[in-house]
mmCIF file of C-alpha atoms in Angstrom:
data_model
loop_
_atom_site.group_PDB
_atom_site.id
_atom_site.type_symbol
_atom_site.label_atom_id
_atom_site.label_comp_id
_atom_site.label_asym_id
_atom_site.label_seq_id
_atom_site.Cartn_x
_atom_site.Cartn_y
_atom_site.Cartn_z
ATOM 1 C CA MET B 1 23.280 -13.327 -1.155
ATOM 2 C CA VAL B 2 20.185 -14.500 -2.504
ATOM 3 C CA ALA B 3 19.985 -18.077 -3.898
ATOM 4 C CA PHE B 4 17.795 -18.574 -6.905
ATOM 5 C CA THR B 5 15.779 -21.821 -7.242
ATOM 6 C CA GLY B 6 12.992 -23.023 -9.392
ATOM 7 C CA LEU B 7 10.769 -22.284 -6.512
ATOM 8 C CA PRO B 8 8.893 -18.858 -6.428
ATOM 9 C CA LEU B 9 11.050 -16.473 -4.684
ATOM 10 C CA GLU B 10 10.029 -15.673 -1.110
ATOM 11 C CA VAL B 11 11.205 -12.335 -0.219
ATOM 12 C CA CYS B 12 9.960 -9.531 2.214
ATOM 13 C CA ALA B 13 8.602 -6.082 0.992
ATOM 14 C CA CYS B 14 11.355 -3.299 1.765
ATOM 15 C CA GLU B 15 12.880 -0.562 0.116
ATOM 16 C CA ARG B 16 15.730 -0.710 -2.090
ATOM 17 C CA GLY B 17 19.176 0.760 -1.355
ATOM 18 C CA PRO B 18 22.840 0.533 -2.354
ATOM 19 C CA ARG B 19 23.504 -2.798 -0.400
ATOM 20 C CA VAL B 20 20.068 -4.047 -0.334
ATOM 21 C CA THR B 21 19.737 -7.395 1.756
ATOM 22 C CA ARG B 22 15.831 -7.257 1.641
ATOM 23 C CA SER B 23 13.603 -6.718 -1.549
ATOM 24 C CA ARG B 24 10.335 -5.474 -2.907
ATOM 25 C CA VAL B 25 8.370 -7.753 -4.823
ATOM 26 C CA LEU B 26 5.169 -7.650 -6.886
ATOM 27 C CA GLU B 27 2.741 -10.799 -6.457
ATOM 28 C CA ALA B 28 0.449 -12.149 -9.181
ATOM 29 C CA GLY B 29 -0.828 -15.645 -8.222
ATOM 30 C CA SER B 30 1.939 -17.570 -6.502
ATOM 31 C CA ARG B 31 5.032 -16.016 -8.591
ATOM 32 C CA LYS B 32 7.097 -13.118 -7.333
ATOM 33 C CA TRP B 33 9.042 -10.629 -9.148
ATOM 34 C CA PHE B 34 12.456 -9.771 -7.562
ATOM 35 C CA TYR B 35 13.555 -6.157 -7.195
ATOM 36 C CA GLY B 36 17.183 -6.121 -6.184
ATOM 37 C CA SER B 37 19.713 -7.701 -3.747
ATOM 38 C CA GLU B 38 23.132 -7.488 -2.301
ATOM 39 C CA ASP B 39 25.539 -6.924 -4.724
ATOM 40 C CA THR B 40 27.604 -10.135 -5.539
ATOM 41 C CA GLY B 41 29.533 -8.776 -8.466
ATOM 42 C CA GLN B 42 28.209 -11.307 -10.837
ATOM 43 C CA PRO B 43 25.242 -11.173 -13.087
ATOM 44 C CA TYR B 44 21.846 -12.357 -11.703
ATOM 45 C CA LEU B 45 18.409 -12.022 -12.671
ATOM 46 C CA ALA B 46 15.250 -11.115 -11.142
ATOM 47 C CA THR B 47 13.781 -14.576 -11.215
ATOM 48 C CA GLU B 48 13.958 -17.744 -12.923
ATOM 49 C CA GLU B 49 10.595 -18.188 -14.298
ATOM 50 C CA LEU B 50 7.385 -16.269 -14.754
ATOM 51 C CA ASN B 51 3.922 -16.723 -16.254
ATOM 52 C CA MET B 52 2.880 -14.464 -18.825
ATOM 53 C CA THR B 53 -0.466 -13.816 -20.666
ATOM 54 C CA ALA B 54 -1.227 -12.109 -23.995
ATOM 55 C CA ILE B 55 -4.595 -11.383 -25.959
ATOM 56 C CA LEU B 56 -4.623 -12.543 -29.512
ATOM 57 C CA ASP B 57 -3.802 -9.830 -32.186
ATOM 58 C CA TYR B 58 -2.541 -7.440 -29.257
ATOM 59 C CA ALA B 59 0.820 -6.569 -28.082
ATOM 60 C CA VAL B 60 2.772 -8.381 -25.135
ATOM 61 C CA SER B 61 6.061 -7.284 -23.390
ATOM 62 C CA LEU B 62 8.099 -10.044 -21.977
ATOM 63 C CA PRO B 63 10.168 -8.731 -19.233
ATOM 64 C CA CYS B 64 13.849 -9.757 -18.272
ATOM 65 C CA ARG B 65 15.549 -7.982 -15.372
ATOM 66 C CA VAL B 66 19.217 -8.372 -15.131
ATOM 67 C CA PHE B 67 21.492 -7.048 -12.269
ATOM 68 C CA ASN B 68 25.175 -6.417 -12.798
ATOM 69 C CA LEU B 69 25.290 -7.017 -16.396
ATOM 70 C CA ARG B 70 28.460 -4.857 -16.988
ATOM 71 C CA ASP B 71 30.064 -6.062 -20.349
ATOM 72 C CA ARG B 72 27.945 -9.286 -20.508
ATOM 73 C CA THR B 73 25.314 -9.942 -23.316
ATOM 74 C CA VAL B 74 21.683 -10.419 -22.965
ATOM 75 C CA SER B 75 19.886 -12.784 -25.451
ATOM 76 C CA TRP B 76 16.365 -13.803 -26.045
ATOM 77 C CA ILE B 77 15.875 -17.372 -27.308
ATOM 78 C CA ARG B 78 12.474 -19.011 -28.488
ATOM 79 C CA SER B 79 12.477 -22.485 -26.545
ATOM 80 C CA ARG B 80 10.291 -24.135 -29.251
ATOM 81 C CA ASP B 81 12.747 -24.015 -32.117
ATOM 82 C CA LEU B 82 15.671 -22.603 -30.151
ATOM 83 C CA THR B 83 15.716 -19.740 -32.536
ATOM 84 C CA VAL B 84 17.801 -16.469 -31.439
ATOM 85 C CA LEU B 85 15.612 -13.541 -31.574
ATOM 86 C CA ALA B 86 17.651 -10.580 -30.146
ATOM 87 C CA VAL B 87 21.215 -10.078 -28.727
ATOM 88 C CA ASP B 88 21.037 -6.868 -26.745
ATOM 89 C CA ARG B 89 19.297 -4.329 -28.521
ATOM 90 C CA LEU B 90 19.843 -5.860 -31.934
ATOM 91 C CA THR B 91 16.845 -7.924 -33.428
ATOM 92 C CA VAL B 92 18.234 -10.610 -35.298
ATOM 93 C CA THR B 93 14.983 -12.433 -36.363
ATOM 94 C CA THR B 94 13.077 -11.659 -39.546
ATOM 95 C CA ASP B 95 9.714 -11.297 -37.899
ATOM 96 C CA SER B 96 9.489 -7.659 -38.032
ATOM 97 C CA ARG B 97 6.576 -7.662 -35.049
ATOM 98 C CA ILE B 98 9.701 -8.425 -32.657
ATOM 99 C CA SER B 99 11.914 -5.873 -30.940
ATOM 100 C CA VAL B 100 13.912 -5.159 -27.860
ATOM 101 C CA SER B 101 13.225 -2.353 -25.468
ATOM 102 C CA HIS B 102 15.902 -1.194 -23.140
ATOM 103 C CA VAL B 103 16.475 2.202 -21.209
ATOM 104 C CA GLU B 104 20.118 3.502 -21.026
ATOM 105 C CA GLU B 105 21.481 2.309 -17.338
ATOM 106 C CA SER B 106 18.304 0.430 -16.451
ATOM 107 C CA GLU B 107 18.080 -3.375 -15.659
ATOM 108 C CA ASP B 108 15.132 -4.291 -17.826
ATOM 109 C CA TRP B 109 15.532 -5.837 -21.158
ATOM 110 C CA ILE B 110 12.090 -6.277 -22.619
ATOM 111 C CA LEU B 111 11.268 -8.390 -25.657
ATOM 112 C CA GLU B 112 8.011 -6.973 -27.271
ATOM 113 C CA ILE B 113 5.878 -8.792 -29.781
ATOM 114 C CA ARG B 114 3.264 -7.117 -31.776
ATOM 115 C CA GLY B 115 0.108 -8.706 -33.234
ATOM 116 C CA VAL B 116 0.341 -11.832 -31.143
ATOM 117 C CA THR B 117 -0.847 -14.869 -32.653
ATOM 118 C CA LYS B 118 -1.620 -18.292 -31.273
ATOM 119 C CA ARG B 119 1.780 -19.727 -32.621
ATOM 120 C CA ASP B 120 3.563 -17.308 -30.253
ATOM 121 C CA GLN B 121 2.257 -19.195 -27.413
ATOM 122 C CA GLY B 122 5.119 -20.979 -25.654
ATOM 123 C CA THR B 123 8.399 -20.565 -23.659
ATOM 124 C CA TYR B 124 10.819 -17.767 -24.086
ATOM 125 C CA GLU B 125 14.342 -17.402 -22.580
ATOM 126 C CA CYS B 126 16.274 -14.395 -21.743
ATOM 127 C CA GLN B 127 19.932 -15.687 -21.335
ATOM 128 C CA VAL B 128 23.018 -14.075 -19.925
ATOM 129 C CA ASN B 129 26.264 -15.190 -21.317
ATOM 130 C CA THR B 130 27.836 -16.235 -17.968
ATOM 131 C CA HIS B 131 29.572 -19.559 -17.205
ATOM 132 C CA PRO B 132 27.362 -21.395 -16.171
ATOM 133 C CA LYS B 133 24.656 -19.208 -18.041
ATOM 134 C CA VAL B 134 21.797 -17.691 -15.982
ATOM 135 C CA SER B 135 18.504 -17.163 -17.469
ATOM 136 C CA THR B 136 14.810 -16.320 -16.952
ATOM 137 C CA LYS B 137 12.106 -18.413 -18.722
ATOM 138 C CA ILE B 138 8.853 -17.022 -19.406
ATOM 139 C CA HIS B 139 5.835 -18.984 -20.227
ATOM 140 C CA LEU B 140 3.574 -17.226 -22.592
ATOM 141 C CA LYS B 141 -0.121 -18.138 -22.921
ATOM 142 C CA VAL B 142 -2.271 -16.584 -25.470
ATOM 143 C CA LEU B 143 -5.852 -15.888 -25.113
ATOM 144 C CA PRO B 144 -8.687 -15.219 -27.579
ATOM 145 C CA GLN B 145 -10.033 -11.826 -27.708
ATOM 146 C CA GLN B 146 -13.115 -10.772 -25.210
ATOM 147 C CA ASP B 147 -14.336 -8.235 -23.143
ATOM 148 C CA HIS B 148 -12.730 -8.089 -19.893
ATOM 149 C CA THR B 149 -14.710 -6.635 -17.103
ATOM 150 C CA SER B 150 -11.792 -6.189 -15.067
ATOM 151 C CA ILE B 151 -8.091 -6.457 -15.663
ATOM 152 C CA LEU B 152 -7.667 -8.538 -12.551
ATOM 153 C CA ASP B 153 -9.827 -11.056 -14.353
ATOM 154 C CA ILE B 154 -6.666 -12.456 -16.070
ATOM 155 C CA PRO B 155 -3.072 -12.633 -15.084
ATOM 156 C CA ILE B 156 -1.628 -10.164 -17.484
ATOM 157 C CA SER B 157 1.925 -10.866 -15.877
ATOM 158 C CA ASP B 158 3.773 -11.740 -12.831
ATOM 159 C CA THR B 159 5.416 -8.442 -12.889
ATOM 160 C CA GLY B 160 3.183 -5.715 -13.989
ATOM 161 C CA VAL B 161 4.937 -4.958 -17.131
ATOM 162 C CA VAL B 162 2.630 -3.556 -19.823
ATOM 163 C CA SER B 163 0.467 -6.091 -21.939
ATOM 164 C CA ASP B 164 -1.839 -4.007 -24.118
ATOM 165 C CA HIS B 165 -5.193 -5.474 -24.704
ATOM 166 C CA LYS B 166 -7.767 -2.693 -23.861
ATOM 167 C CA ASP B 167 -9.149 -0.065 -26.164
ATOM 168 C CA ASP B 168 -7.383 3.188 -25.314
ATOM 169 C CA SER B 169 -9.674 5.306 -27.457
ATOM 170 C CA GLY B 170 -10.890 8.608 -25.432
ATOM 171 C CA VAL B 171 -8.212 7.851 -22.791
ATOM 172 C CA GLY B 172 -6.458 11.375 -21.933
ATOM 173 C CA HIS B 173 -3.148 11.965 -20.978
ATOM 174 C CA GLU B 174 -3.518 13.076 -17.705
ATOM 175 C CA LEU B 175 -3.223 10.096 -14.818
ATOM 176 C CA ARG B 176 -6.750 9.595 -13.228
ATOM 177 C CA VAL B 177 -7.068 7.521 -10.171
ATOM 178 C CA ARG B 178 -10.225 6.178 -8.560
ATOM 179 C CA VAL B 179 -11.118 3.587 -5.939
ATOM 180 C CA ILE B 180 -13.961 1.352 -7.375
ATOM 181 C CA GLY B 181 -17.012 1.213 -5.278
ATOM 182 C CA GLN B 182 -18.753 3.346 -2.491
ATOM 183 C CA ARG B 183 -16.943 6.022 -0.434
ATOM 184 C CA ARG B 184 -17.514 4.289 2.870
ATOM 185 C CA LEU B 185 -17.266 0.560 3.708
ATOM 186 C CA LEU B 186 -18.418 -1.426 6.745
ATOM 187 C CA VAL B 187 -16.369 -4.605 7.232
ATOM 188 C CA ALA B 188 -17.000 -7.163 9.800
ATOM 189 C CA GLU B 189 -14.084 -8.044 12.429
ATOM 190 C CA GLY B 190 -11.921 -10.968 11.068
ATOM 191 C CA ALA B 191 -13.393 -10.708 7.528
ATOM 192 C CA GLN B 192 -11.244 -9.763 4.536
ATOM 193 C CA LEU B 193 -10.960 -6.252 3.184
ATOM 194 C CA GLN B 194 -10.721 -5.907 -0.601
ATOM 195 C CA LEU B 195 -10.209 -2.537 -2.561
ATOM 196 C CA VAL B 196 -9.661 -2.080 -6.105
ATOM 197 C CA CYS B 197 -8.014 0.850 -7.359
ATOM 198 C CA GLU B 198 -8.142 1.786 -11.110
ATOM 199 C CA ALA B 199 -5.626 4.160 -12.909
ATOM 200 C CA THR B 200 -6.167 5.424 -16.349
ATOM 201 C CA GLY B 201 -3.837 7.825 -18.686
ATOM 202 C CA ARG B 202 -1.586 7.746 -21.550
ATOM 203 C CA GLN B 203 1.380 8.565 -19.236
ATOM 204 C CA LEU B 204 1.261 4.849 -17.789
ATOM 205 C CA ALA B 205 2.701 3.688 -21.320
ATOM 206 C CA GLN B 206 5.945 5.556 -20.555
ATOM 207 C CA ARG B 207 5.874 4.394 -16.788
ATOM 208 C CA ARG B 208 6.006 0.552 -17.146
ATOM 209 C CA HIS B 209 9.496 0.600 -15.513
ATOM 210 C CA GLU B 210 8.012 1.935 -12.360
ATOM 211 C CA ALA B 211 5.831 -1.140 -11.472
ATOM 212 C CA PRO B 212 4.497 -1.531 -9.097
ATOM 213 C CA LEU B 213 3.208 2.097 -9.411
ATOM 214 C CA VAL B 214 0.444 2.239 -6.917
ATOM 215 C CA THR B 215 1.045 2.841 -3.246
ATOM 216 C CA TRP B 216 -1.737 2.278 -0.693
ATOM 217 C CA THR B 217 -2.017 3.926 2.557
ATOM 218 C CA LEU B 218 -3.901 3.757 5.707
ATOM 219 C CA ASP B 219 -4.273 7.168 7.461
ATOM 220 C CA GLY B 220 -1.065 8.223 5.590
ATOM 221 C CA PHE B 221 1.125 5.664 6.264
ATOM 222 C CA PRO B 222 2.246 2.550 3.516
ATOM 223 C CA VAL B 223 0.008 -0.487 4.518
ATOM 224 C CA THR B 224 3.007 -2.897 3.496
ATOM 225 C CA SER B 225 4.668 -1.625 6.493
ATOM 226 C CA GLN B 226 2.075 -1.816 8.814
ATOM 227 C CA TRP B 227 1.149 -5.694 8.626
ATOM 228 C CA PRO B 228 3.100 -8.740 8.163
ATOM 229 C CA GLN B 229 3.295 -10.439 4.573
ATOM 230 C CA ASP B 230 0.831 -13.127 5.395
ATOM 231 C CA LYS B 231 -1.974 -10.555 6.299
ATOM 232 C CA VAL B 232 -1.653 -8.005 3.511
ATOM 233 C CA LEU B 233 -1.373 -8.697 -0.222
ATOM 234 C CA VAL B 234 -0.983 -5.895 -3.032
ATOM 235 C CA ARG B 235 -1.410 -7.119 -6.704
ATOM 236 C CA GLU B 236 -1.160 -4.851 -9.497
ATOM 237 C CA SER B 237 -2.158 -5.457 -13.349
ATOM 238 C CA TRP B 238 -1.226 -3.500 -16.329
ATOM 239 C CA ALA B 239 -3.198 -3.103 -19.672
ATOM 240 C CA GLY B 240 -1.472 -0.136 -21.871
ATOM 241 C CA VAL B 241 -3.242 2.951 -20.752
ATOM 242 C CA SER B 242 -4.719 1.634 -17.607
ATOM 243 C CA LEU B 243 -4.060 -0.602 -14.624
ATOM 244 C CA GLU B 244 -5.793 -2.045 -11.336
ATOM 245 C CA SER B 245 -4.164 -2.388 -8.147
ATOM 246 C CA GLU B 246 -5.979 -4.753 -5.605
ATOM 247 C CA LEU B 247 -5.382 -4.306 -1.878
ATOM 248 C CA GLN B 248 -6.286 -7.563 0.224
ATOM 249 C CA VAL B 249 -6.080 -7.428 4.117
ATOM 250 C CA THR B 250 -7.102 -10.446 5.670
ATOM 251 C CA GLY B 251 -8.244 -10.962 9.262
ATOM 252 C CA VAL B 252 -8.886 -7.294 10.055
ATOM 253 C CA ALA B 253 -9.134 -5.898 13.410
ATOM 254 C CA TYR B 254 -10.978 -2.651 14.895
ATOM 255 C CA GLY B 255 -7.515 -1.161 14.443
ATOM 256 C CA ASP B 256 -7.369 -1.539 10.889
ATOM 257 C CA GLY B 257 -10.089 0.688 10.076
ATOM 258 C CA GLY B 258 -9.451 4.244 9.028
ATOM 259 C CA VAL B 259 -8.978 6.178 5.532
ATOM 260 C CA TYR B 260 -7.518 4.025 2.848
ATOM 261 C CA SER B 261 -5.703 5.914 -0.130
ATOM 262 C CA CYS B 262 -4.860 4.776 -3.559
ATOM 263 C CA ASN B 263 -1.606 6.886 -4.504
ATOM 264 C CA ILE B 264 0.307 7.277 -7.799
ATOM 265 C CA PRO B 265 3.003 10.080 -8.098
ATOM 266 C CA GLY B 266 1.578 12.637 -10.368
ATOM 267 C CA ALA B 267 -1.914 12.076 -9.845
ATOM 268 C CA SER B 268 -4.448 12.996 -7.305
ATOM 269 C CA PRO B 269 -5.203 9.945 -4.824
ATOM 270 C CA ASP B 270 -8.415 8.505 -4.335
ATOM 271 C CA ARG B 271 -9.638 7.602 -0.760
ATOM 272 C CA VAL B 272 -12.325 5.384 0.930
ATOM 273 C CA THR B 273 -13.237 5.115 4.721
ATOM 274 C CA VAL B 274 -13.296 1.937 6.219
ATOM 275 C CA THR B 275 -14.866 1.044 9.514
ATOM 276 C CA ILE B 276 -14.456 -2.227 11.353
ATOM 277 C CA VAL B 277 -17.663 -3.451 13.125
ATOM 278 C CA PRO B 278 -18.585 -6.466 15.403
ATOM 279 C CA THR B 279 -19.344 -9.750 13.424
ATOM 280 C CA HIS B 280 -23.025 -9.918 14.688
ATOM 281 C CA THR B 281 -23.420 -6.427 13.023
ATOM 282 C CA VAL B 282 -22.993 -7.266 9.624
ATOM 283 C CA GLY B 283 -24.860 -10.169 8.045
ATOM 284 C CA VAL B 284 -22.190 -10.517 5.272
ATOM 285 C CA THR B 285 -18.301 -10.562 4.990
ATOM 286 C CA SER B 286 -18.351 -6.822 3.921
ATOM 287 C CA LYS B 287 -21.138 -4.328 3.262
ATOM 288 C CA LEU B 288 -21.177 -1.158 1.400
ATOM 289 C CA ALA B 289 -22.542 1.865 3.557
ATOM 290 C CA ASP B 290 -24.270 4.737 1.857
ATOM 291 C CA SER B 291 -22.901 8.258 2.264
ATOM 292 C CA ASP B 292 -24.682 10.663 4.823
ATOM 293 C CA PHE B 293 -25.965 12.461 2.016
ATOM 294 C CA GLU B 294 -27.682 9.504 0.529
ATOM 295 C CA GLU B 295 -29.026 8.376 3.826
ATOM 296 C CA GLU B 296 -30.896 11.898 4.516
ATOM 297 C CA GLU B 297 -31.932 12.056 0.866
ATOM 298 C CA LYS B 298 -33.677 8.635 1.300
ATOM 299 C CA GLU B 299 -35.138 9.757 4.534
ATOM 300 C CA VAL B 300 -36.702 12.704 2.780
ATOM 301 C CA GLU B 301 -38.017 10.923 -0.341
ATOM 302 C CA ASP B 302 -39.152 7.768 1.205
ATOM 303 C CA ASP B 303 -42.807 8.419 1.823
ATOM 304 C CA THR B 304 -43.885 4.937 2.022
ATOM 305 C CA GLY B 305 -41.925 3.493 4.968
ATOM 306 C CA PRO B 306 -43.157 2.362 8.190
ATOM 307 C CA ALA B 307 -42.082 5.801 9.869
ATOM 308 C CA ALA B 308 -44.005 8.025 7.209
ATOM 309 C CA SER B 309 -47.010 5.741 7.825
ATOM 310 C CA ALA B 310 -46.964 6.192 11.605
ATOM 311 C CA SER B 311 -46.532 9.908 11.202
ATOM 312 C CA ARG B 312 -49.526 10.346 9.234
ATOM 313 C CA ALA B 313 -51.564 8.230 11.501
ATOM 314 C CA ALA B 314 -50.632 10.136 14.384
ATOM 315 C CA VAL B 315 -51.577 13.542 12.398
ATOM 316 C CA LEU B 316 -54.873 11.976 11.590
ATOM 317 C CA SER B 317 -55.783 10.801 15.263
ATOM 318 C CA GLY B 318 -55.113 14.085 16.434
ATOM 319 C CA ALA B 319 -57.326 15.774 13.943
ATOM 320 C CA ILE B 320 -60.298 13.381 14.885
ATOM 321 C CA ILE B 321 -59.721 14.016 18.507
ATOM 322 C CA LEU B 322 -59.711 18.022 18.064
ATOM 323 C CA ALA B 323 -63.011 17.505 15.941
ATOM 324 C CA LEU B 324 -64.800 15.506 18.925
ATOM 325 C CA LEU B 325 -63.685 17.962 21.331
ATOM 326 C CA LEU B 326 -65.143 21.094 19.289
ATOM 327 C CA ILE B 327 -68.403 19.192 18.757
ATOM 328 C CA GLN B 328 -68.538 18.588 22.547
ATOM 329 C CA ALA B 329 -67.885 22.224 23.389
ATOM 330 C CA ALA B 330 -70.326 23.156 20.955
ATOM 331 C CA LEU B 331 -73.080 21.023 22.537
ATOM 332 C CA CYS B 332 -72.312 22.333 26.085
ATOM 333 C CA VAL B 333 -72.833 25.911 24.710
ATOM 334 C CA PHE B 334 -76.156 25.224 23.145
ATOM 335 C CA TYR B 335 -77.227 23.297 26.346
ATOM 336 C CA ILE B 336 -76.216 26.239 28.568
ATOM 337 C CA LYS B 337 -78.236 28.656 26.509
ATOM 338 C CA LYS B 338 -81.314 26.421 26.422
ATOM 339 C CA VAL B 339 -81.310 26.116 30.089
#
């Protein structure tokens, strides 16, 4: 049985089953989102507390995951004025921007707020009418609009639930996956490996309940099953029709090299090859390596380098020596004829 406290949940990364004693989490900062536990027969929630971030004038989805709900009721309450916003799927507030999203037979009861204003900032509570009551408190922070170079620059949510804030014009329905950066990476032994995978596509808007959606593999095997929790961290951030997944591996060893893949069901994976090198070989923590094609192209095109200069000098010296030999031979022939 899992006991919930006010502290962030600490659980291991494992698969979910009928009687799960271990659980899968998605981490953002220091908080954990809980994905299942042993069936106690009583309603319980994924966590007691979450931090969320919304962008002014955009939409935000506040998650509430309830297990073993059965005949109980889920209510959303705004803590600032104790206003009841919704009961189950029925919206009771007069604010037309607010609605509840719930897929039949799922554990998620999501409060959606469209056109977020600064006044929406504050604490919201998702309650289940047990005795004593159980609830999840969500602390919502509203940020001004700005251009974000990366979704990971802001804590969209502790859970990966969609919070729209990016322009989705020009984004197709098909899922596209790419690992940001070069195809080959050199990392010094003992340093930290950091990879970021970006996925785009309108399909993401319908797959919010699958978070975490991205699976990282090393040579075909999930990275979370190869190392202890204190060595590997996967952080996933959603933004409507795009998401980013960040992989961090600390204290890399020679055996941690190989082909890292970013995988999403229904999309072609993208890969990057990582080579672990001795610390003295690399002057910085991590260094991008050019592809073989780029190296060969550079050798052909670079006519100003030391190697090219040396080659030209050798050719010139050979030509001068040959000319001197020809002159000497001609003088000898002339002298013989004269004698």
